[in-house]
Coordinates of C-alpha atoms in Angstrom, one line a residue:
X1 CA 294.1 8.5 105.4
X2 CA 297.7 8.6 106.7
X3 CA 299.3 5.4 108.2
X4 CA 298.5 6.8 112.0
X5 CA 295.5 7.3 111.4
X6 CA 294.6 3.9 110.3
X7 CA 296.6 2.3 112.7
X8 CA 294.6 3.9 115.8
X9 CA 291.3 2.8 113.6
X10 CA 292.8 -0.9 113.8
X11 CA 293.9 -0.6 117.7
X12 CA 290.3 0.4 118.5
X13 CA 288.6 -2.0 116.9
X14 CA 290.9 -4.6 117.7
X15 CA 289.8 -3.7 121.5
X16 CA 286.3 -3.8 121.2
X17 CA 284.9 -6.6 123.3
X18 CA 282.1 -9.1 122.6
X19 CA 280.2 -11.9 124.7
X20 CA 278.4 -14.3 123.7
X21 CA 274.5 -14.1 124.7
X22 CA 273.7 -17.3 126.3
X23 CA 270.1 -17.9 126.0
X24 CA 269.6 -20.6 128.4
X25 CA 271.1 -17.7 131.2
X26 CA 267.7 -15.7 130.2
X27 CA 264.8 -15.8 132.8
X28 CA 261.7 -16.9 130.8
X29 CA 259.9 -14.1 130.9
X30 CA 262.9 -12.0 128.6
X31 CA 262.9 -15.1 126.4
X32 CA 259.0 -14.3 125.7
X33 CA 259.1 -11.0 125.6
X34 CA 262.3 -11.6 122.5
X35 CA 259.8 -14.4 121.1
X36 CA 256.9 -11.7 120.7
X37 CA 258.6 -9.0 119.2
X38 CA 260.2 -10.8 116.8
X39 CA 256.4 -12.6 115.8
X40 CA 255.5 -9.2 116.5
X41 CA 258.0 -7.8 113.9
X42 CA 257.5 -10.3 111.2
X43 CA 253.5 -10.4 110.9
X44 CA 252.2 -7.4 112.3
X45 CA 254.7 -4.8 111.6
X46 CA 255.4 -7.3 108.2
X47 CA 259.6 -6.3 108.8
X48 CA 261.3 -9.2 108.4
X49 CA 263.8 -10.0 105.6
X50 CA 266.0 -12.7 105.2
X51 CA 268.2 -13.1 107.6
X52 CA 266.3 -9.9 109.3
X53 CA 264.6 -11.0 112.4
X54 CA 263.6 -7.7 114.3
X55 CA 262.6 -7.5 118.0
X56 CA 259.3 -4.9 118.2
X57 CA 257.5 -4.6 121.8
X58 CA 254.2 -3.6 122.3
X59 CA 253.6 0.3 121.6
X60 CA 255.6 1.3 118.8
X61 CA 254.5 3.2 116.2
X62 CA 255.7 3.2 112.5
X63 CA 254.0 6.1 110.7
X64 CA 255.2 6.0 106.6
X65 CA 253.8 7.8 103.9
X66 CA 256.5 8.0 100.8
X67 CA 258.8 6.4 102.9
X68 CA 261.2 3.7 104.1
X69 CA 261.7 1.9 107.2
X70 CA 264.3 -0.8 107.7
X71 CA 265.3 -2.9 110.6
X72 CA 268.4 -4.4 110.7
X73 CA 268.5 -8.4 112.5
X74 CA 267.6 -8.2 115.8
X75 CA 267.4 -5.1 116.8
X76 CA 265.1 -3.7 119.4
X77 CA 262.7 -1.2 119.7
X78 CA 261.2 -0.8 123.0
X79 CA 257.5 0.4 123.9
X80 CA 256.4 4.0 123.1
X81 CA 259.0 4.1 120.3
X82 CA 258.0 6.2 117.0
X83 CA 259.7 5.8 114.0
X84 CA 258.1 8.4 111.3
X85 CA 259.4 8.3 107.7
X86 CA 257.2 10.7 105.6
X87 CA 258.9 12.2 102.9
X88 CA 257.8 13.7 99.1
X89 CA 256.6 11.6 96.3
X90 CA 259.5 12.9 94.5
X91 CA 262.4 12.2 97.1
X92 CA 260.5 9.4 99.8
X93 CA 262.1 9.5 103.4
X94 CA 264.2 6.7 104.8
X95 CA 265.5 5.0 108.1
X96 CA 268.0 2.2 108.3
X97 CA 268.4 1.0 111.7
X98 CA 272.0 -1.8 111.7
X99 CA 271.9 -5.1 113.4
X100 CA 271.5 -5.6 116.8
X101 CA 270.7 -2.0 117.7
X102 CA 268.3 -1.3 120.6
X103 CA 266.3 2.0 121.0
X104 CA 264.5 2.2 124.3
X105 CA 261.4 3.7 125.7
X106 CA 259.8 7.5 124.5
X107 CA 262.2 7.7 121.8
X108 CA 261.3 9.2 118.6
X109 CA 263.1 9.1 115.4
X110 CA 261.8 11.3 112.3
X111 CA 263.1 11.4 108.8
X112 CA 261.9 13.7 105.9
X113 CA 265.0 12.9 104.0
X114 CA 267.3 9.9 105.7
X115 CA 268.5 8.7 108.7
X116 CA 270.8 5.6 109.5
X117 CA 271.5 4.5 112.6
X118 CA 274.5 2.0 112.5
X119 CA 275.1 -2.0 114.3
X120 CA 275.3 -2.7 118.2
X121 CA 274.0 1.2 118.9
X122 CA 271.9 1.9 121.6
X123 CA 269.7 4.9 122.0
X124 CA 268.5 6.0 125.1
X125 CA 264.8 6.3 126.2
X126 CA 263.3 9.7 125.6
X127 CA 265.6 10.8 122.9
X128 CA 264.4 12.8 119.7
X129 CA 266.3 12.2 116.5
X130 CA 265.1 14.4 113.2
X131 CA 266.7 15.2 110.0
X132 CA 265.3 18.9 109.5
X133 CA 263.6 21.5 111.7
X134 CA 259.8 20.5 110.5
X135 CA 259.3 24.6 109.5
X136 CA 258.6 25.4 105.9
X137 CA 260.3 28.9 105.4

């Protein structure tokens, strides 16, 4: 990597902004909604980690079958999301969603092989993500 390019890497992340989420700012019904999806995440769903407190709403569907699915620390998944990681026995699927990532409603992400998604993304609501075309030849 030559010296421009890495200093116009370092000027754009050195612009990014960031706020601080104030909780108390929060009407009470968003702070139940975030207080059920992460309950929601750690005992139904069973994705927690340490240090990996996911936010799942009601709706979303998590179909594995020689497969992986990890959340990364507070992201979101918002209803009607499917996240479908069915890969072979010999090579199982995976998707790594980063930290505080939010994927909105209708989306559907499917991996035969691997997809990551990386931190603070967000993925609008009806979108289709898939690794392959689905077609054996």
């Amino acid at each position: 990597m030559s010296e421009a390019e890495r200093e116009a890497i370092e000027q754009v992340t050195a612009g990014a902004q960031s706020r601080a989420i104030r909780v108390g700012a929060m009407p009470f019904w968003r702070k139940r909604e975030i207080v059920w999806g992460i309950l929601r995440g750690a005992l139904w769903y069973r994705r927690a980690g340490f240090k990996r407190l996911p936010i799942i709403h009601r709706g979303v569907k998590l179909r594995v079958a020689h497969g992986l699915v990890r959340l990364g620390h507070l992201s979101e998944l918002h209803e009607r999301v499917v996240l479908s990681a069915i890969g072979a026995p010999e090579r199982p699927a995976r998707i790594c969603i980063g930290d505080y990532t939010s994927i909105w409603y209708g989306t559907v992400i499917s991996a035969q092989h691997e997809i990551t998604i990386g931190n603070h993304c967000a993925i609008s609501w009806n979108c289709t993500i898939i690794d392959n075309d689905m077609h054996k030849l």
